[in-house]
Short mmCIF file of N, CA and C in Angstrom, two decimals:
data_model
loop_
_atom_site.label_atom_id
_atom_site.label_comp_id
_atom_site.label_asym_id
_atom_site.label_seq_id
_atom_site.Cartn_x
_atom_site.Cartn_y
_atom_site.Cartn_z
N UNK A 1 -16.10 -37.25 -9.06
CA UNK A 1 -13.89 -38.12 -9.21
C UNK A 1 -14.22 -39.77 -9.44
N UNK A 2 -13.90 -39.44 -10.84
CA UNK A 2 -14.05 -41.04 -11.59
C UNK A 2 -12.51 -40.88 -11.69
N UNK A 3 -12.38 -43.07 -12.01
CA UNK A 3 -10.84 -43.09 -12.52
C UNK A 3 -10.77 -43.03 -13.98
N UNK A 4 -9.76 -42.86 -13.99
CA UNK A 4 -9.49 -42.30 -15.49
C UNK A 4 -9.37 -43.68 -16.21
N UNK A 5 -10.35 -43.58 -17.47
CA UNK A 5 -10.40 -44.76 -18.24
C UNK A 5 -10.16 -43.92 -20.10
N UNK A 6 -9.74 -45.44 -20.85
CA UNK A 6 -8.97 -45.00 -22.02
C UNK A 6 -10.28 -43.97 -23.17
N UNK A 7 -9.38 -43.02 -23.47
CA UNK A 7 -10.50 -42.69 -24.70
C UNK A 7 -10.35 -42.62 -25.91
N UNK A 8 -11.62 -42.75 -26.35
CA UNK A 8 -11.20 -42.40 -28.21
C UNK A 8 -11.50 -41.46 -29.39
N UNK A 9 -10.99 -40.10 -28.00
CA UNK A 9 -10.81 -38.91 -28.49
C UNK A 9 -9.57 -39.30 -29.50
N UNK A 10 -8.85 -38.13 -30.23
CA UNK A 10 -7.85 -37.88 -30.08
C UNK A 10 -6.87 -37.15 -29.57
N UNK A 11 -5.78 -38.00 -29.88
CA UNK A 11 -4.80 -37.07 -28.28
C UNK A 11 -3.74 -36.59 -29.01
N UNK A 12 -3.32 -34.90 -28.12
CA UNK A 12 -1.75 -34.59 -29.27
C UNK A 12 -1.23 -34.16 -26.95
N UNK A 13 0.06 -34.00 -27.27
CA UNK A 13 1.72 -33.67 -26.65
C UNK A 13 1.69 -32.87 -26.72
N UNK A 14 1.07 -31.79 -27.80
CA UNK A 14 1.92 -30.12 -28.57
C UNK A 14 0.21 -29.57 -29.09
N UNK A 15 0.34 -28.91 -28.06
CA UNK A 15 -0.38 -27.35 -27.97
C UNK A 15 0.11 -26.33 -28.25
N UNK A 16 0.00 -25.18 -28.88
CA UNK A 16 0.22 -23.84 -28.57
C UNK A 16 -0.92 -22.65 -29.06
N UNK A 17 -0.52 -21.90 -28.36
CA UNK A 17 -1.52 -20.42 -28.30
C UNK A 17 -1.42 -19.44 -28.63
N UNK A 18 -1.74 -19.05 -30.13
CA UNK A 18 -2.26 -18.24 -30.63
C UNK A 18 -3.61 -17.14 -30.76
N UNK A 19 -3.04 -15.75 -31.32
CA UNK A 19 -4.29 -15.06 -30.43
C UNK A 19 -4.38 -13.94 -31.55
N UNK A 20 -4.78 -13.49 -31.47
CA UNK A 20 -5.40 -12.59 -33.06
C UNK A 20 -5.91 -11.09 -32.24
N UNK A 21 -6.57 -10.35 -32.85
CA UNK A 21 -6.70 -9.33 -31.75
C UNK A 21 -8.39 -9.23 -31.28
N UNK A 22 -9.26 -10.16 -31.37
CA UNK A 22 -10.22 -9.87 -30.79
C UNK A 22 -10.36 -11.38 -29.20
N UNK A 23 -9.45 -12.58 -30.03
CA UNK A 23 -9.79 -13.95 -29.36
C UNK A 23 -8.32 -15.14 -29.43
N UNK A 24 -8.45 -16.21 -28.75
CA UNK A 24 -7.07 -16.92 -28.38
C UNK A 24 -7.69 -17.98 -28.92
N UNK A 25 -6.61 -18.85 -29.65
CA UNK A 25 -6.80 -19.99 -29.91
C UNK A 25 -5.70 -21.12 -29.03
N UNK A 26 -6.65 -22.06 -28.70
CA UNK A 26 -5.81 -23.37 -28.60
C UNK A 26 -5.37 -24.51 -30.04
N UNK A 27 -4.57 -24.49 -30.29
CA UNK A 27 -3.43 -25.06 -31.23
C UNK A 27 -3.17 -26.43 -31.79
N UNK A 28 -3.22 -27.53 -32.17
CA UNK A 28 -3.21 -28.98 -31.93
C UNK A 28 -1.49 -28.64 -33.04
N UNK A 29 -0.39 -28.60 -32.62
CA UNK A 29 0.83 -28.89 -33.66
C UNK A 29 1.80 -30.48 -34.09
N UNK A 30 1.50 -30.56 -35.08
CA UNK A 30 2.11 -31.17 -35.31
C UNK A 30 2.99 -31.44 -37.01
N UNK A 31 3.58 -32.06 -37.27
CA UNK A 31 4.44 -32.66 -38.46
C UNK A 31 3.84 -31.72 -39.77
N UNK A 32 2.84 -32.38 -39.45
CA UNK A 32 1.99 -32.22 -40.98
C UNK A 32 0.84 -31.42 -40.94
N UNK A 33 -0.10 -31.17 -40.39
CA UNK A 33 -1.49 -30.16 -39.77
C UNK A 33 -1.96 -29.99 -39.09
N UNK A 34 -1.79 -29.03 -38.58
CA UNK A 34 -2.41 -27.89 -36.86
C UNK A 34 -4.34 -28.09 -36.98
N UNK A 35 -4.60 -28.16 -35.33
CA UNK A 35 -6.27 -28.13 -36.12
C UNK A 35 -6.82 -27.57 -34.08
N UNK A 36 -7.92 -26.05 -34.69
CA UNK A 36 -8.30 -25.52 -33.46
C UNK A 36 -8.40 -26.62 -32.76
N UNK A 37 -8.54 -26.52 -31.30
CA UNK A 37 -8.63 -27.66 -30.96
C UNK A 37 -10.16 -26.27 -29.65
N UNK A 38 -9.94 -25.21 -29.13
CA UNK A 38 -11.29 -24.43 -28.68
C UNK A 38 -10.62 -22.21 -29.33
N UNK A 39 -11.40 -21.47 -29.25
CA UNK A 39 -10.91 -20.42 -29.34
C UNK A 39 -11.80 -19.39 -28.11
N UNK A 40 -11.62 -18.78 -28.01
CA UNK A 40 -12.10 -17.63 -27.10
C UNK A 40 -11.47 -16.58 -26.62
N UNK A 41 -12.21 -15.51 -25.99
CA UNK A 41 -11.60 -14.52 -25.30
C UNK A 41 -11.21 -15.29 -23.54
N UNK A 42 -9.66 -14.95 -24.03
CA UNK A 42 -9.21 -15.83 -22.36
C UNK A 42 -8.15 -14.64 -22.06
N UNK A 43 -7.77 -14.86 -20.35
CA UNK A 43 -6.83 -13.69 -20.40
C UNK A 43 -5.60 -14.75 -19.19
N UNK A 44 -4.73 -14.29 -18.82
CA UNK A 44 -3.92 -14.58 -17.92
C UNK A 44 -3.07 -14.11 -17.85
N UNK A 45 -2.63 -13.91 -16.31
CA UNK A 45 -1.95 -13.44 -15.75
C UNK A 45 -0.85 -13.81 -14.98
N UNK A 46 0.83 -13.87 -15.19
CA UNK A 46 1.56 -13.85 -13.77
C UNK A 46 2.86 -13.59 -13.77
N UNK A 47 2.64 -13.66 -12.19
CA UNK A 47 3.96 -13.08 -11.58
C UNK A 47 4.97 -13.63 -11.61
N UNK A 48 5.96 -13.35 -12.35
CA UNK A 48 7.31 -14.20 -12.22
C UNK A 48 7.76 -14.89 -10.37
N UNK A 49 8.02 -16.43 -11.00
CA UNK A 49 8.50 -16.89 -10.18
C UNK A 49 6.74 -16.78 -8.80
N UNK A 50 5.78 -16.78 -9.63
CA UNK A 50 4.89 -16.47 -8.07
C UNK A 50 3.92 -17.12 -8.46
N UNK A 51 2.59 -16.80 -8.78
CA UNK A 51 1.29 -17.63 -8.92
C UNK A 51 1.08 -16.97 -10.20
N UNK A 52 -0.62 -17.85 -11.14
CA UNK A 52 -1.13 -17.49 -12.03
C UNK A 52 -2.17 -17.28 -12.63
N UNK A 53 -3.29 -16.66 -12.89
CA UNK A 53 -4.30 -16.16 -12.97
C UNK A 53 -4.75 -16.41 -14.30
N UNK A 54 -5.74 -17.30 -14.78
CA UNK A 54 -6.65 -17.99 -16.07
C UNK A 54 -7.72 -17.91 -16.32
N UNK A 55 -8.14 -16.68 -16.72
CA UNK A 55 -9.72 -16.68 -16.63
C UNK A 55 -10.57 -16.73 -18.99
N UNK A 56 -11.86 -16.57 -18.32
CA UNK A 56 -11.94 -16.41 -20.37
C UNK A 56 -13.18 -17.09 -19.76
N UNK A 57 -13.61 -16.63 -21.55
CA UNK A 57 -15.04 -18.38 -21.76
C UNK A 57 -14.37 -18.72 -23.12
N UNK A 58 -14.17 -20.00 -23.36
CA UNK A 58 -13.72 -20.81 -24.56
C UNK A 58 -14.92 -21.32 -25.62
N UNK A 59 -14.96 -21.74 -26.59
CA UNK A 59 -15.96 -22.59 -27.13
C UNK A 59 -14.80 -23.29 -27.27
N UNK A 60 -14.97 -24.90 -27.40
CA UNK A 60 -14.69 -26.38 -27.95
C UNK A 60 -15.04 -26.40 -29.13
N UNK A 61 -14.27 -26.41 -29.93
CA UNK A 61 -14.34 -27.02 -31.57
C UNK A 61 -14.29 -28.63 -32.06
N UNK A 62 -13.75 -29.32 -31.26
CA UNK A 62 -13.86 -30.52 -31.04
C UNK A 62 -13.26 -31.62 -30.74
N UNK A 63 -13.57 -32.96 -30.57
CA UNK A 63 -13.72 -34.19 -29.56
C UNK A 63 -12.02 -34.36 -29.79
N UNK A 64 -11.48 -34.09 -28.68
CA UNK A 64 -9.83 -33.79 -28.09
C UNK A 64 -9.29 -34.29 -26.49
N UNK A 65 -7.90 -35.40 -26.52
CA UNK A 65 -7.93 -35.09 -25.45
C UNK A 65 -6.07 -33.98 -25.31
N UNK A 66 -6.08 -33.34 -24.35
CA UNK A 66 -4.82 -33.00 -24.55
C UNK A 66 -4.25 -33.12 -23.59
N UNK A 67 -2.37 -33.95 -23.60
CA UNK A 67 -1.84 -34.41 -22.42
C UNK A 67 -0.28 -33.57 -22.25
N UNK A 68 -0.42 -32.94 -21.51
CA UNK A 68 0.49 -31.94 -20.83
C UNK A 68 1.56 -32.32 -19.09
N UNK A 69 2.49 -31.71 -19.02
CA UNK A 69 3.10 -31.83 -17.67
C UNK A 69 2.64 -30.57 -17.05
N UNK A 70 2.34 -30.62 -15.82
CA UNK A 70 1.91 -30.14 -14.49
C UNK A 70 2.89 -30.22 -13.54
N UNK A 71 3.08 -29.33 -12.75
CA UNK A 71 4.26 -29.26 -11.77
C UNK A 71 3.45 -29.02 -10.26
N UNK A 72 4.02 -29.03 -9.65
CA UNK A 72 3.87 -28.91 -7.93
C UNK A 72 2.89 -27.94 -8.07
N UNK A 73 1.63 -27.64 -7.60
CA UNK A 73 0.72 -26.61 -6.91
C UNK A 73 -0.43 -26.90 -6.51
N UNK A 74 -0.51 -25.72 -5.76
CA UNK A 74 -1.97 -25.49 -5.11
C UNK A 74 -3.45 -24.67 -6.51
N UNK A 75 -3.84 -25.97 -6.96
CA UNK A 75 -4.84 -25.16 -8.16
C UNK A 75 -6.47 -24.89 -8.24
N UNK A 76 -7.10 -23.80 -8.17
CA UNK A 76 -8.08 -23.79 -7.39
C UNK A 76 -8.96 -23.64 -9.33
N UNK A 77 -9.67 -24.68 -9.11
CA UNK A 77 -11.10 -23.21 -10.13
C UNK A 77 -11.69 -23.46 -10.48
N UNK A 78 -12.57 -22.22 -10.52
CA UNK A 78 -14.35 -21.73 -10.39
C UNK A 78 -15.00 -22.63 -11.90
N UNK A 79 -15.31 -23.11 -11.49
CA UNK A 79 -16.47 -23.40 -13.16
C UNK A 79 -17.52 -22.49 -13.10
N UNK A 80 -17.90 -21.53 -13.76
CA UNK A 80 -19.11 -20.69 -13.98
C UNK A 80 -20.17 -21.13 -15.24
N UNK A 81 -19.50 -21.79 -15.79
CA UNK A 81 -20.74 -22.38 -16.80
C UNK A 81 -19.62 -23.47 -18.09
N UNK A 82 -20.48 -24.11 -18.18
CA UNK A 82 -19.91 -25.23 -18.81
C UNK A 82 -19.49 -27.15 -17.95
N UNK A 83 -18.54 -27.27 -18.96
CA UNK A 83 -18.12 -29.01 -17.96
C UNK A 83 -17.03 -28.58 -18.12
N UNK A 84 -16.60 -29.42 -17.23
CA UNK A 84 -15.03 -30.11 -17.74
C UNK A 84 -14.31 -31.29 -16.88
N UNK A 85 -13.70 -31.64 -17.71
CA UNK A 85 -13.29 -33.27 -18.20
C UNK A 85 -11.38 -33.02 -17.91
N UNK A 86 -11.08 -33.32 -16.65
CA UNK A 86 -9.64 -33.38 -16.31
C UNK A 86 -8.53 -34.16 -15.00
N UNK A 87 -8.07 -34.12 -15.61
CA UNK A 87 -6.90 -35.94 -14.21
C UNK A 87 -5.79 -35.48 -13.77
N UNK A 88 -5.37 -34.64 -13.26
CA UNK A 88 -3.96 -34.96 -12.64
C UNK A 88 -3.39 -36.47 -12.10
N UNK A 89 -2.29 -36.99 -13.30
CA UNK A 89 -2.44 -38.89 -13.10
C UNK A 89 -3.79 -39.13 -13.03
N UNK A 90 -4.21 -40.43 -11.84
CA UNK A 90 -5.28 -40.70 -12.07
C UNK A 90 -5.91 -39.87 -10.87
N UNK A 91 -5.85 -39.44 -10.91
CA UNK A 91 -7.18 -38.61 -10.02
C UNK A 91 -7.43 -37.73 -11.17
N UNK A 92 -9.05 -38.04 -11.13
CA UNK A 92 -9.99 -37.17 -12.53
C UNK A 92 -10.77 -36.76 -11.90
N UNK A 93 -11.21 -35.70 -12.25
CA UNK A 93 -12.61 -34.39 -12.03
C UNK A 93 -13.33 -34.13 -13.08
N UNK A 94 -14.82 -34.26 -13.08
CA UNK A 94 -15.71 -34.53 -14.20
C UNK A 94 -16.54 -33.30 -13.43
N UNK A 95 -16.64 -31.65 -13.76
CA UNK A 95 -17.40 -30.80 -13.21
C UNK A 95 -18.16 -30.42 -13.62
N UNK A 96 -19.67 -29.90 -13.83
CA UNK A 96 -20.80 -29.31 -14.21
C UNK A 96 -21.42 -28.53 -13.74
N UNK A 97 -21.15 -27.12 -14.22
CA UNK A 97 -21.74 -26.15 -13.84
C UNK A 97 -22.91 -25.34 -15.16
N UNK A 98 -23.94 -26.52 -15.50
CA UNK A 98 -25.39 -25.80 -16.08
C UNK A 98 -25.95 -25.42 -15.22
N UNK A 99 -25.60 -26.38 -13.81
CA UNK A 99 -27.22 -24.79 -13.11
C UNK A 99 -26.63 -23.91 -11.78
N UNK A 100 -25.39 -24.47 -12.02
CA UNK A 100 -24.97 -23.66 -11.14
C UNK A 100 -23.58 -23.55 -10.92
N UNK A 101 -22.24 -22.47 -10.60
CA UNK A 101 -21.18 -22.12 -10.88
C UNK A 101 -20.87 -23.34 -9.41
N UNK A 102 -19.66 -23.91 -9.81
CA UNK A 102 -18.78 -25.11 -8.77
C UNK A 102 -17.21 -24.96 -8.88
N UNK A 103 -16.88 -25.43 -7.97
CA UNK A 103 -15.14 -25.38 -7.56
C UNK A 103 -15.04 -26.55 -7.25
N UNK A 104 -13.74 -26.67 -7.21
CA UNK A 104 -12.78 -27.43 -6.94
C UNK A 104 -11.14 -27.06 -6.59
N UNK A 105 -10.25 -27.36 -5.09
CA UNK A 105 -9.22 -27.20 -5.60
C UNK A 105 -7.82 -28.47 -5.61
N UNK A 106 -7.11 -28.68 -5.89
CA UNK A 106 -6.41 -29.96 -6.27
C UNK A 106 -5.44 -29.36 -5.83
N UNK A 107 -4.86 -30.64 -4.82
CA UNK A 107 -3.00 -30.02 -4.03
C UNK A 107 -2.07 -31.35 -4.72
N UNK A 108 -1.22 -30.76 -5.89
CA UNK A 108 -0.48 -31.45 -6.34
C UNK A 108 1.50 -31.16 -5.46
N UNK A 109 1.29 -32.71 -4.30
CA UNK A 109 3.07 -32.10 -4.45
C UNK A 109 3.74 -33.37 -4.93
N UNK A 110 3.34 -33.48 -6.09
CA UNK A 110 4.69 -33.98 -6.92
C UNK A 110 4.03 -33.48 -7.97
N UNK A 111 5.22 -33.04 -9.92
CA UNK A 111 4.65 -33.41 -10.50
C UNK A 111 3.51 -34.50 -11.00
N UNK A 112 2.84 -33.82 -11.97
CA UNK A 112 1.74 -35.08 -12.86
C UNK A 112 1.69 -34.55 -13.70
N UNK A 113 1.11 -36.05 -14.46
CA UNK A 113 0.58 -35.82 -15.78
C UNK A 113 -0.24 -35.01 -16.39
N UNK A 114 -0.70 -33.84 -16.68
CA UNK A 114 -2.33 -33.15 -16.97
C UNK A 114 -2.72 -33.82 -18.17
N UNK A 115 -4.26 -34.69 -18.40
CA UNK A 115 -5.14 -34.57 -19.05
C UNK A 115 -6.34 -33.76 -19.02
N UNK A 116 -6.36 -33.38 -19.81
CA UNK A 116 -7.81 -32.50 -20.27
C UNK A 116 -8.70 -33.10 -21.28
N UNK A 117 -10.12 -33.61 -21.23
CA UNK A 117 -10.52 -33.47 -22.23
C UNK A 117 -11.62 -32.37 -22.72
N UNK A 118 -11.64 -32.53 -24.46
CA UNK A 118 -12.37 -31.31 -24.82
C UNK A 118 -13.24 -31.78 -25.93
N UNK A 119 -14.80 -31.08 -25.29
CA UNK A 119 -15.86 -31.76 -26.35
C UNK A 119 -16.24 -31.12 -27.05
N UNK A 120 -16.59 -30.98 -28.11
CA UNK A 120 -17.14 -30.15 -29.11
C UNK A 120 -18.58 -30.02 -28.74
N UNK A 121 -18.65 -28.38 -29.24
CA UNK A 121 -20.01 -26.87 -28.74
C UNK A 121 -19.62 -26.94 -27.24
N UNK A 122 -18.62 -27.11 -26.03
CA UNK A 122 -19.09 -26.80 -25.03
C UNK A 122 -17.98 -25.54 -24.70
N UNK A 123 -18.83 -24.86 -24.21
CA UNK A 123 -18.61 -23.58 -24.50
C UNK A 123 -18.72 -23.42 -22.35
N UNK A 124 -17.37 -23.26 -22.16
CA UNK A 124 -16.70 -23.19 -20.97
C UNK A 124 -16.22 -21.74 -20.36
N UNK A 125 -16.80 -21.26 -19.52
CA UNK A 125 -16.28 -19.73 -18.75
C UNK A 125 -15.35 -20.19 -16.98
N UNK A 126 -14.31 -20.25 -17.01
CA UNK A 126 -13.94 -20.37 -15.32
C UNK A 126 -12.59 -18.93 -15.34
N UNK A 127 -11.83 -19.34 -14.22
CA UNK A 127 -11.73 -18.64 -13.07
C UNK A 127 -10.26 -19.75 -12.79
N UNK A 128 -9.56 -19.69 -13.11
CA UNK A 128 -8.25 -21.06 -12.61
C UNK A 128 -7.63 -19.71 -12.19
N UNK A 129 -6.73 -20.95 -10.79
CA UNK A 129 -5.67 -19.78 -9.90
C UNK A 129 -4.78 -20.73 -9.50
N UNK A 130 -3.55 -20.80 -10.01
CA UNK A 130 -2.28 -22.03 -9.94
C UNK A 130 -1.37 -21.77 -8.61
N UNK A 131 -0.93 -21.61 -7.58
CA UNK A 131 -0.12 -21.67 -5.97
C UNK A 131 0.85 -22.32 -6.48
N UNK A 132 2.35 -22.23 -6.87
CA UNK A 132 3.39 -23.22 -6.82
C UNK A 132 3.32 -23.36 -4.96
N UNK A 133 3.92 -24.72 -5.21
CA UNK A 133 4.54 -25.32 -4.21
C UNK A 133 5.14 -24.09 -2.70
N UNK A 134 6.00 -24.03 -3.70
CA UNK A 134 7.42 -23.60 -3.32
C UNK A 134 6.92 -22.19 -2.27
N UNK A 135 5.81 -21.64 -3.64
CA UNK A 135 6.01 -19.91 -3.50
C UNK A 135 4.69 -20.38 -2.05
N UNK A 136 4.00 -21.04 -2.32
CA UNK A 136 2.68 -20.63 -0.61
C UNK A 136 3.85 -21.42 0.37
N UNK A 137 4.15 -22.77 0.73
CA UNK A 137 5.65 -22.70 1.53
C UNK A 137 6.36 -21.68 2.10
N UNK A 138 6.96 -21.35 1.86
CA UNK A 138 7.74 -19.74 1.25
C UNK A 138 7.37 -19.18 2.07
N UNK A 139 5.85 -19.01 1.85
CA UNK A 139 4.58 -17.84 3.12
C UNK A 139 4.13 -18.50 3.72
N UNK A 140 3.92 -19.50 4.18
CA UNK A 140 3.34 -20.03 5.55
C UNK A 140 4.00 -19.88 6.00
N UNK A 141 5.67 -20.15 5.78
CA UNK A 141 6.69 -20.82 7.21
C UNK A 141 7.06 -18.39 7.41
N UNK A 142 7.00 -17.86 6.73
CA UNK A 142 6.73 -16.40 6.96
C UNK A 142 5.86 -16.28 7.41
N UNK A 143 4.67 -16.43 7.69
CA UNK A 143 3.39 -15.96 8.48
C UNK A 143 3.05 -16.91 10.23
N UNK A 144 4.27 -18.13 9.51
CA UNK A 144 4.47 -19.28 10.87
C UNK A 144 5.22 -17.86 11.70
N UNK A 145 6.67 -18.03 10.57
CA UNK A 145 7.36 -17.14 11.65
C UNK A 145 7.20 -15.32 12.96
N UNK A 146 6.08 -14.88 11.72
CA UNK A 146 5.78 -13.93 12.44
C UNK A 146 5.15 -13.70 13.55
N UNK A 147 3.71 -14.84 13.35
CA UNK A 147 2.93 -15.28 14.95
C UNK A 147 3.94 -15.45 15.73
N UNK A 148 4.88 -16.44 15.65
CA UNK A 148 5.70 -16.53 17.08
C UNK A 148 6.17 -15.45 17.49
N UNK A 149 7.49 -14.52 16.52
CA UNK A 149 7.62 -13.63 16.80
C UNK A 149 6.70 -12.14 17.78
N UNK A 150 5.69 -12.33 16.90
CA UNK A 150 4.58 -11.35 17.95
C UNK A 150 4.35 -11.97 19.12
N UNK A 151 3.72 -12.49 19.01
CA UNK A 151 3.63 -14.28 20.45
C UNK A 151 4.53 -13.52 21.50
N UNK A 152 5.29 -13.82 21.35
CA UNK A 152 7.22 -13.67 22.71
C UNK A 152 7.20 -12.35 22.82
N UNK A 153 6.85 -11.46 22.02
CA UNK A 153 7.49 -10.31 22.44
C UNK A 153 6.60 -9.67 23.38
#
């Protein structure tokens, strides 16, 4: 982890996902142009008002810095291939799975600005699990209550 520093990469606060039969693409969105940032075989699964899973393999097509908002959540990332450079506010992560898989866990106790650096020719295979803080707290509370009830019987 390192402190955030200024990037010379192009930056976009608006991106969208485009799907075709074989792959998904992350595309920048502006009033005049549209550029593909990455493409690959990606999937996601979201349980309503609950956790979400994101996984797959993508190839980054240009140097770019994506900026978006992140909600309060516990986030687990398992990187199987490639490199990731991202941050939440001033907490920066640079992880590298070129030699072996690596993982990271992030606990966002408040909403944060998310930044991800996309680097040309970087091939990434990863799994990301996002657990909303409220969802985790609710389940921990139930578990604690269940243990108290069973201990008192």
